[in-house]
Amino acid sequence: MSVLEFLELGGNRLEGEIPKSLWNICTLQSLSLESNHLNESLYITTICPNHPLQELYLYDNPFTGLFPNLTIFSCLESLYFSNTLIDGVISEHHFANLSYLTYLDLSSNTFTFNVSSTWLPPFNLKKIHLSSCKLGPEFPSWLRTQTNCKVLDISNNAISDSIPTWFWNTITSFVEINVSNNGIKGIIGIDAQASIRSGMLDMRYNQLEGTLPNCWSRLSHLQVLNLGKNHNLSGTLPTSIGSLASLEALHLDHNKFTGALPSSIKNCSRLISLHLGHNSLFGPIPDWVGESITQLSILVLTSNNFNANVPTTLCRLQSLQLLDLSLNHLSGTIPKCISNLTQMMNITLGIPTISYEFSFTLTILNQTWHAEATEDDKIEVTWKGAVFEFGSRLRDVKSIDLSSNMLSGEIPTEITSLVALVSLNLSRNNLQGHIPLRIGNLAQLNFLDLSSNHLSGSIPPSIALIDDIGVLNLSNNKLSGKIPKGTQLQSFDASAYMGNPALCGDPLPNSCSGEESTSPPHQFSE
């Protein structure tokens, strides 16, 4: 044991406390005890002068008590201590003597991070992971000294301060910036002269306000920009967003943006996810969505003031898995070319196709930095005026929502070729004609809402083939005849069929007297 340098015991079922003798191995450089069940307090002492420990991995353990004294490890470079039950306060005293510290992860803990506003850390970190560890309410001023940092995550810390102007000059070489899920106020004050190399900027779930600066050309490496759910960002979208040629995800949802979509956004040809829902944007949905931007998996424009027809160029989005144009003023018919959305034909058998994770690599000063941005938002499905979270992760859903518009004409039969659809909402439009006979081909549907239209004729027997349907609403149409028999159809509340005076059969109170029972459904072929 006297020459032991590396000890890796992570991912086992170790319990109790860490043997005190481990800290007395005077040659130990790396200790990995992560992802165990170690649940005692950490009291760390050593007999080793100038202990050589450089890497300490203790994350994902239910340690109790107070944060340990690590200043005895003056050579420490990497400290990963996330997701424990350690309590109390961490102060600058806990970091004294750690001048070589480079990687710090204290995220998802219950202790309070409390240092003075004048603290000058002895280290200059490359990666800072301090999410969910009570860092607020003030914006941490010591970050201005971290000029070597490439990854910064201080999300979910109840920071209610504004972002100081020095921050935008400090982060010029940061690859990943996550300040989401705080209460950060004020404007986005990016210095128009700053050249920021960040690949990800996540500022969602804050209280930012004002207009967006027109200096996005200074962030030419940006691949993920998320300013969603600030609620008070306003004004028109700046044309310089179109200079973000590497952008893969643009989320500006739940704000007060207005105006038409600037045509410059068509230059963002690598976009995979575009979420502009819940704003006051208006005008036609431009044809360049589908012409210039062709790789979209997610397109959410819900709850705006878009008008005119649904452009047929959307049918070119063969990778599209989530289309939400609901709550707008769209008119005309549903394009028959909707069958060209071929990704919605692919049943993944539980393997998600939308990764909704963005990986990017940047080369800065001849060093390569890899980062990942994972989005944990959930899909919102509207039913009877209420909004529901659908499924556990957005990545599992293939969905079309065109509800609450002014669409007319028939439901195109071509839509029944999208056999991987999990959610289809065409409610609150002016659709006419029959429900497509082959609707049962959409056997993966969990959610089907065709309510509040002018649909007529009988309910196709094939609908009974959709075994896992959990939400069905055909109310307020002109449907007639007997509700087909099926394992699910009779289990729904009668309100799912109400408002169709000529419709009869269980679960409606009016029976279809004298009518023969519906024959068992069979699969319709194309």
mmCIF file with all atom_site columns, C-alpha atoms in Angstrom, residues 11-136:
data_model
loop_
_atom_site.group_PDB
_atom_site.id
_atom_site.type_symbol
_atom_site.label_atom_id
_atom_site.label_alt_id
_atom_site.label_comp_id
_atom_site.label_asym_id
_atom_site.label_entity_id
_atom_site.label_seq_id
_atom_site.pdbx_PDB_ins_code
_atom_site.Cartn_x
_atom_site.Cartn_y
_atom_site.Cartn_z
_atom_site.occupancy
_atom_site.B_iso_or_equiv
_atom_site.pdbx_formal_charge
_atom_site.auth_seq_id
_atom_site.auth_comp_id
_atom_site.auth_asym_id
_atom_site.auth_atom_id
_atom_site.pdbx_PDB_model_num
ATOM 1   C CA . GLY A 1 11  ? -20.011 2.392  -8.670  1.00 0.00 ? 11  GLY A CA 1
ATOM 2   C CA . ASN A 1 12  ? -20.065 -0.308 -6.002  1.00 0.00 ? 12  ASN A CA 1
ATOM 3   C CA . ARG A 1 13  ? -22.242 -0.723 -2.914  1.00 0.00 ? 13  ARG A CA 1
ATOM 4   C CA . LEU A 1 14  ? -19.817 0.481  -0.309  1.00 0.00 ? 14  LEU A CA 1
ATOM 5   C CA . GLU A 1 15  ? -21.507 1.671  2.880   1.00 0.00 ? 15  GLU A CA 1
ATOM 6   C CA . GLY A 1 16  ? -20.613 3.421  6.083   1.00 0.00 ? 16  GLY A CA 1
ATOM 7   C CA . GLU A 1 17  ? -17.593 5.668  6.351   1.00 0.00 ? 17  GLU A CA 1
ATOM 8   C CA . ILE A 1 18  ? -14.376 6.046  4.408   1.00 0.00 ? 18  ILE A CA 1
ATOM 9   C CA . PRO A 1 19  ? -11.576 4.315  6.339   1.00 0.00 ? 19  PRO A CA 1
ATOM 10  C CA . LYS A 1 20  ? -9.355  6.959  7.884   1.00 0.00 ? 20  LYS A CA 1
ATOM 11  C CA . SER A 1 21  ? -6.308  4.957  6.823   1.00 0.00 ? 21  SER A CA 1
ATOM 12  C CA . LEU A 1 22  ? -6.975  5.901  3.186   1.00 0.00 ? 22  LEU A CA 1
ATOM 13  C CA . TRP A 1 23  ? -6.014  9.495  3.895   1.00 0.00 ? 23  TRP A CA 1
ATOM 14  C CA . ASN A 1 24  ? -2.669  8.278  5.261   1.00 0.00 ? 24  ASN A CA 1
ATOM 15  C CA . ILE A 1 25  ? -1.517  6.680  2.004   1.00 0.00 ? 25  ILE A CA 1
ATOM 16  C CA . CYS A 1 26  ? 1.156   9.210  1.242   1.00 0.00 ? 26  CYS A CA 1
ATOM 17  C CA . THR A 1 27  ? 1.547   8.216  -2.423  1.00 0.00 ? 27  THR A CA 1
ATOM 18  C CA . LEU A 1 28  ? -2.148  8.413  -3.336  1.00 0.00 ? 28  LEU A CA 1
ATOM 19  C CA . GLN A 1 29  ? -2.766  10.755 -6.269  1.00 0.00 ? 29  GLN A CA 1
ATOM 20  C CA . SER A 1 30  ? -6.306  9.797  -7.332  1.00 0.00 ? 30  SER A CA 1
ATOM 21  C CA . LEU A 1 31  ? -9.192  8.481  -5.230  1.00 0.00 ? 31  LEU A CA 1
ATOM 22  C CA . SER A 1 32  ? -12.523 7.487  -6.814  1.00 0.00 ? 32  SER A CA 1
ATOM 23  C CA . LEU A 1 33  ? -15.332 6.523  -4.433  1.00 0.00 ? 33  LEU A CA 1
ATOM 24  C CA . GLU A 1 34  ? -18.234 7.997  -6.389  1.00 0.00 ? 34  GLU A CA 1
ATOM 25  C CA . SER A 1 35  ? -21.687 6.393  -6.723  1.00 0.00 ? 35  SER A CA 1
ATOM 26  C CA . ASN A 1 36  ? -21.657 4.301  -3.565  1.00 0.00 ? 36  ASN A CA 1
ATOM 27  C CA . HIS A 1 37  ? -23.701 4.336  -0.348  1.00 0.00 ? 37  HIS A CA 1
ATOM 28  C CA . LEU A 1 38  ? -21.157 5.998  1.910   1.00 0.00 ? 38  LEU A CA 1
ATOM 29  C CA . ASN A 1 39  ? -23.298 7.782  4.465   1.00 0.00 ? 39  ASN A CA 1
ATOM 30  C CA . GLU A 1 40  ? -21.144 8.869  7.376   1.00 0.00 ? 40  GLU A CA 1
ATOM 31  C CA . SER A 1 41  ? -19.662 12.296 8.021   1.00 0.00 ? 41  SER A CA 1
ATOM 32  C CA . LEU A 1 42  ? -16.346 13.143 6.458   1.00 0.00 ? 42  LEU A CA 1
ATOM 33  C CA . TYR A 1 43  ? -13.610 13.920 8.955   1.00 0.00 ? 43  TYR A CA 1
ATOM 34  C CA . ILE A 1 44  ? -10.382 14.038 6.964   1.00 0.00 ? 44  ILE A CA 1
ATOM 35  C CA . THR A 1 45  ? -6.932  14.133 8.535   1.00 0.00 ? 45  THR A CA 1
ATOM 36  C CA . THR A 1 46  ? -3.593  12.861 7.300   1.00 0.00 ? 46  THR A CA 1
ATOM 37  C CA . ILE A 1 47  ? -0.126  12.159 8.598   1.00 0.00 ? 47  ILE A CA 1
ATOM 38  C CA . CYS A 1 48  ? 1.322   12.890 5.146   1.00 0.00 ? 48  CYS A CA 1
ATOM 39  C CA . PRO A 1 49  ? 3.237   16.134 4.723   1.00 0.00 ? 49  PRO A CA 1
ATOM 40  C CA . ASN A 1 50  ? 2.451   17.689 1.339   1.00 0.00 ? 50  ASN A CA 1
ATOM 41  C CA . HIS A 1 51  ? -0.096  15.023 0.451   1.00 0.00 ? 51  HIS A CA 1
ATOM 42  C CA . PRO A 1 52  ? 0.074   14.387 -3.338  1.00 0.00 ? 52  PRO A CA 1
ATOM 43  C CA . LEU A 1 53  ? -3.665  13.811 -3.886  1.00 0.00 ? 53  LEU A CA 1
ATOM 44  C CA . GLN A 1 54  ? -4.686  15.469 -7.166  1.00 0.00 ? 54  GLN A CA 1
ATOM 45  C CA . GLU A 1 55  ? -8.085  13.936 -7.975  1.00 0.00 ? 55  GLU A CA 1
ATOM 46  C CA . LEU A 1 56  ? -10.929 13.307 -5.550  1.00 0.00 ? 56  LEU A CA 1
ATOM 47  C CA . TYR A 1 57  ? -14.224 11.834 -6.756  1.00 0.00 ? 57  TYR A CA 1
ATOM 48  C CA . LEU A 1 58  ? -16.816 11.539 -3.978  1.00 0.00 ? 58  LEU A CA 1
ATOM 49  C CA . TYR A 1 59  ? -20.013 12.459 -5.834  1.00 0.00 ? 59  TYR A CA 1
ATOM 50  C CA . ASP A 1 60  ? -23.301 10.547 -5.578  1.00 0.00 ? 60  ASP A CA 1
ATOM 51  C CA . ASN A 1 61  ? -22.903 9.439  -1.969  1.00 0.00 ? 61  ASN A CA 1
ATOM 52  C CA . PRO A 1 62  ? -25.249 10.253 0.932   1.00 0.00 ? 62  PRO A CA 1
ATOM 53  C CA . PHE A 1 63  ? -22.524 11.763 3.117   1.00 0.00 ? 63  PHE A CA 1
ATOM 54  C CA . THR A 1 64  ? -23.842 13.642 6.146   1.00 0.00 ? 64  THR A CA 1
ATOM 55  C CA . GLY A 1 65  ? -22.446 16.294 8.424   1.00 0.00 ? 65  GLY A CA 1
ATOM 56  C CA . LEU A 1 66  ? -20.443 19.335 7.380   1.00 0.00 ? 66  LEU A CA 1
ATOM 57  C CA . PHE A 1 67  ? -18.177 19.938 4.411   1.00 0.00 ? 67  PHE A CA 1
ATOM 58  C CA . PRO A 1 68  ? -14.747 18.435 5.139   1.00 0.00 ? 68  PRO A CA 1
ATOM 59  C CA . ASN A 1 69  ? -11.433 20.220 5.424   1.00 0.00 ? 69  ASN A CA 1
ATOM 60  C CA . LEU A 1 70  ? -9.654  19.635 2.120   1.00 0.00 ? 70  LEU A CA 1
ATOM 61  C CA . THR A 1 71  ? -6.984  22.287 2.505   1.00 0.00 ? 71  THR A CA 1
ATOM 62  C CA . ILE A 1 72  ? -4.541  19.554 3.540   1.00 0.00 ? 72  ILE A CA 1
ATOM 63  C CA . PHE A 1 73  ? -4.533  18.467 -0.113  1.00 0.00 ? 73  PHE A CA 1
ATOM 64  C CA . SER A 1 74  ? -2.570  21.382 -1.522  1.00 0.00 ? 74  SER A CA 1
ATOM 65  C CA . CYS A 1 75  ? -1.969  19.525 -4.816  1.00 0.00 ? 75  CYS A CA 1
ATOM 66  C CA . LEU A 1 76  ? -5.672  18.949 -5.462  1.00 0.00 ? 76  LEU A CA 1
ATOM 67  C CA . GLU A 1 77  ? -6.662  19.663 -9.074  1.00 0.00 ? 77  GLU A CA 1
ATOM 68  C CA . SER A 1 78  ? -10.056 17.950 -9.472  1.00 0.00 ? 78  SER A CA 1
ATOM 69  C CA . LEU A 1 79  ? -12.807 17.901 -6.847  1.00 0.00 ? 79  LEU A CA 1
ATOM 70  C CA . TYR A 1 80  ? -16.108 16.224 -7.740  1.00 0.00 ? 80  TYR A CA 1
ATOM 71  C CA . PHE A 1 81  ? -18.446 16.373 -4.766  1.00 0.00 ? 81  PHE A CA 1
ATOM 72  C CA . SER A 1 82  ? -21.958 16.682 -6.195  1.00 0.00 ? 82  SER A CA 1
ATOM 73  C CA . ASN A 1 83  ? -25.195 15.116 -4.957  1.00 0.00 ? 83  ASN A CA 1
ATOM 74  C CA . THR A 1 84  ? -24.509 14.445 -1.297  1.00 0.00 ? 84  THR A CA 1
ATOM 75  C CA . LEU A 1 85  ? -26.364 15.219 1.931   1.00 0.00 ? 85  LEU A CA 1
ATOM 76  C CA . ILE A 1 86  ? -23.632 17.451 3.358   1.00 0.00 ? 86  ILE A CA 1
ATOM 77  C CA . ASP A 1 87  ? -25.100 20.480 5.122   1.00 0.00 ? 87  ASP A CA 1
ATOM 78  C CA . GLY A 1 88  ? -23.869 23.727 6.588   1.00 0.00 ? 88  GLY A CA 1
ATOM 79  C CA . VAL A 1 89  ? -21.903 26.562 5.019   1.00 0.00 ? 89  VAL A CA 1
ATOM 80  C CA . ILE A 1 90  ? -18.931 26.566 2.654   1.00 0.00 ? 90  ILE A CA 1
ATOM 81  C CA . SER A 1 91  ? -16.717 29.621 2.989   1.00 0.00 ? 91  SER A CA 1
ATOM 82  C CA . GLU A 1 92  ? -13.449 30.806 1.487   1.00 0.00 ? 92  GLU A CA 1
ATOM 83  C CA . HIS A 1 93  ? -11.692 28.976 4.328   1.00 0.00 ? 93  HIS A CA 1
ATOM 84  C CA . HIS A 1 94  ? -12.546 25.653 2.669   1.00 0.00 ? 94  HIS A CA 1
ATOM 85  C CA . PHE A 1 95  ? -10.596 26.636 -0.452  1.00 0.00 ? 95  PHE A CA 1
ATOM 86  C CA . ALA A 1 96  ? -7.509  28.091 1.191   1.00 0.00 ? 96  ALA A CA 1
ATOM 87  C CA . ASN A 1 97  ? -4.311  26.478 -0.072  1.00 0.00 ? 97  ASN A CA 1
ATOM 88  C CA . LEU A 1 98  ? -6.053  24.903 -3.123  1.00 0.00 ? 98  LEU A CA 1
ATOM 89  C CA . SER A 1 99  ? -4.142  26.951 -5.662  1.00 0.00 ? 99  SER A CA 1
ATOM 90  C CA . TYR A 1 100 ? -3.918  24.084 -8.179  1.00 0.00 ? 100 TYR A CA 1
ATOM 91  C CA . LEU A 1 101 ? -7.645  23.402 -8.240  1.00 0.00 ? 101 LEU A CA 1
ATOM 92  C CA . THR A 1 102 ? -8.840  23.269 -11.858 1.00 0.00 ? 102 THR A CA 1
ATOM 93  C CA . TYR A 1 103 ? -12.106 21.280 -11.901 1.00 0.00 ? 103 TYR A CA 1
ATOM 94  C CA . LEU A 1 104 ? -14.758 21.916 -9.247  1.00 0.00 ? 104 LEU A CA 1
ATOM 95  C CA . ASP A 1 105 ? -18.175 20.263 -9.000  1.00 0.00 ? 105 ASP A CA 1
ATOM 96  C CA . LEU A 1 106 ? -20.240 20.909 -5.860  1.00 0.00 ? 106 LEU A CA 1
ATOM 97  C CA . SER A 1 107 ? -23.631 20.825 -7.563  1.00 0.00 ? 107 SER A CA 1
ATOM 98  C CA . SER A 1 108 ? -26.877 19.416 -6.135  1.00 0.00 ? 108 SER A CA 1
ATOM 99  C CA . ASN A 1 109 ? -26.080 19.818 -2.461  1.00 0.00 ? 109 ASN A CA 1
ATOM 100 C CA . THR A 1 110 ? -27.953 21.372 0.444   1.00 0.00 ? 110 THR A CA 1
ATOM 101 C CA . PHE A 1 111 ? -25.106 23.416 1.879   1.00 0.00 ? 111 PHE A CA 1
ATOM 102 C CA . THR A 1 112 ? -24.866 27.176 1.410   1.00 0.00 ? 112 THR A CA 1
ATOM 103 C CA . PHE A 1 113 ? -21.998 28.641 -0.584  1.00 0.00 ? 113 PHE A CA 1
ATOM 104 C CA . ASN A 1 114 ? -21.125 31.794 1.313   1.00 0.00 ? 114 ASN A CA 1
ATOM 105 C CA . VAL A 1 115 ? -18.040 33.835 0.478   1.00 0.00 ? 115 VAL A CA 1
ATOM 106 C CA . SER A 1 116 ? -17.412 37.547 0.760   1.00 0.00 ? 116 SER A CA 1
ATOM 107 C CA . SER A 1 117 ? -17.887 39.842 -2.211  1.00 0.00 ? 117 SER A CA 1
ATOM 108 C CA . THR A 1 118 ? -14.191 40.732 -2.083  1.00 0.00 ? 118 THR A CA 1
ATOM 109 C CA . TRP A 1 119 ? -12.920 37.140 -2.031  1.00 0.00 ? 119 TRP A CA 1
ATOM 110 C CA . LEU A 1 120 ? -10.044 36.414 -4.409  1.00 0.00 ? 120 LEU A CA 1
ATOM 111 C CA . PRO A 1 121 ? -9.854  32.628 -4.902  1.00 0.00 ? 121 PRO A CA 1
ATOM 112 C CA . PRO A 1 122 ? -6.394  31.043 -4.901  1.00 0.00 ? 122 PRO A CA 1
ATOM 113 C CA . PHE A 1 123 ? -7.354  29.021 -7.984  1.00 0.00 ? 123 PHE A CA 1
ATOM 114 C CA . ASN A 1 124 ? -8.294  29.711 -11.605 1.00 0.00 ? 124 ASN A CA 1
ATOM 115 C CA . LEU A 1 125 ? -10.771 27.031 -12.636 1.00 0.00 ? 125 LEU A CA 1
ATOM 116 C CA . LYS A 1 126 ? -11.422 25.543 -16.061 1.00 0.00 ? 126 LYS A CA 1
ATOM 117 C CA . LYS A 1 127 ? -14.748 23.917 -15.142 1.00 0.00 ? 127 LYS A CA 1
ATOM 118 C CA . ILE A 1 128 ? -17.175 25.264 -12.539 1.00 0.00 ? 128 ILE A CA 1
ATOM 119 C CA . HIS A 1 129 ? -20.245 23.183 -11.686 1.00 0.00 ? 129 HIS A CA 1
ATOM 120 C CA . LEU A 1 130 ? -22.115 24.852 -8.830  1.00 0.00 ? 130 LEU A CA 1
ATOM 121 C CA . SER A 1 131 ? -25.745 24.276 -9.779  1.00 0.00 ? 131 SER A CA 1
ATOM 122 C CA . SER A 1 132 ? -28.308 23.775 -7.003  1.00 0.00 ? 132 SER A CA 1
ATOM 123 C CA . CYS A 1 133 ? -26.047 24.607 -4.071  1.00 0.00 ? 133 CYS A CA 1
ATOM 124 C CA . LYS A 1 134 ? -27.468 27.878 -2.664  1.00 0.00 ? 134 LYS A CA 1
ATOM 125 C CA . LEU A 1 135 ? -25.033 30.230 -4.303  1.00 0.00 ? 135 LEU A CA 1
ATOM 126 C CA . GLY A 1 136 ? -27.346 33.267 -4.326  1.00 0.00 ? 136 GLY A CA 1
#
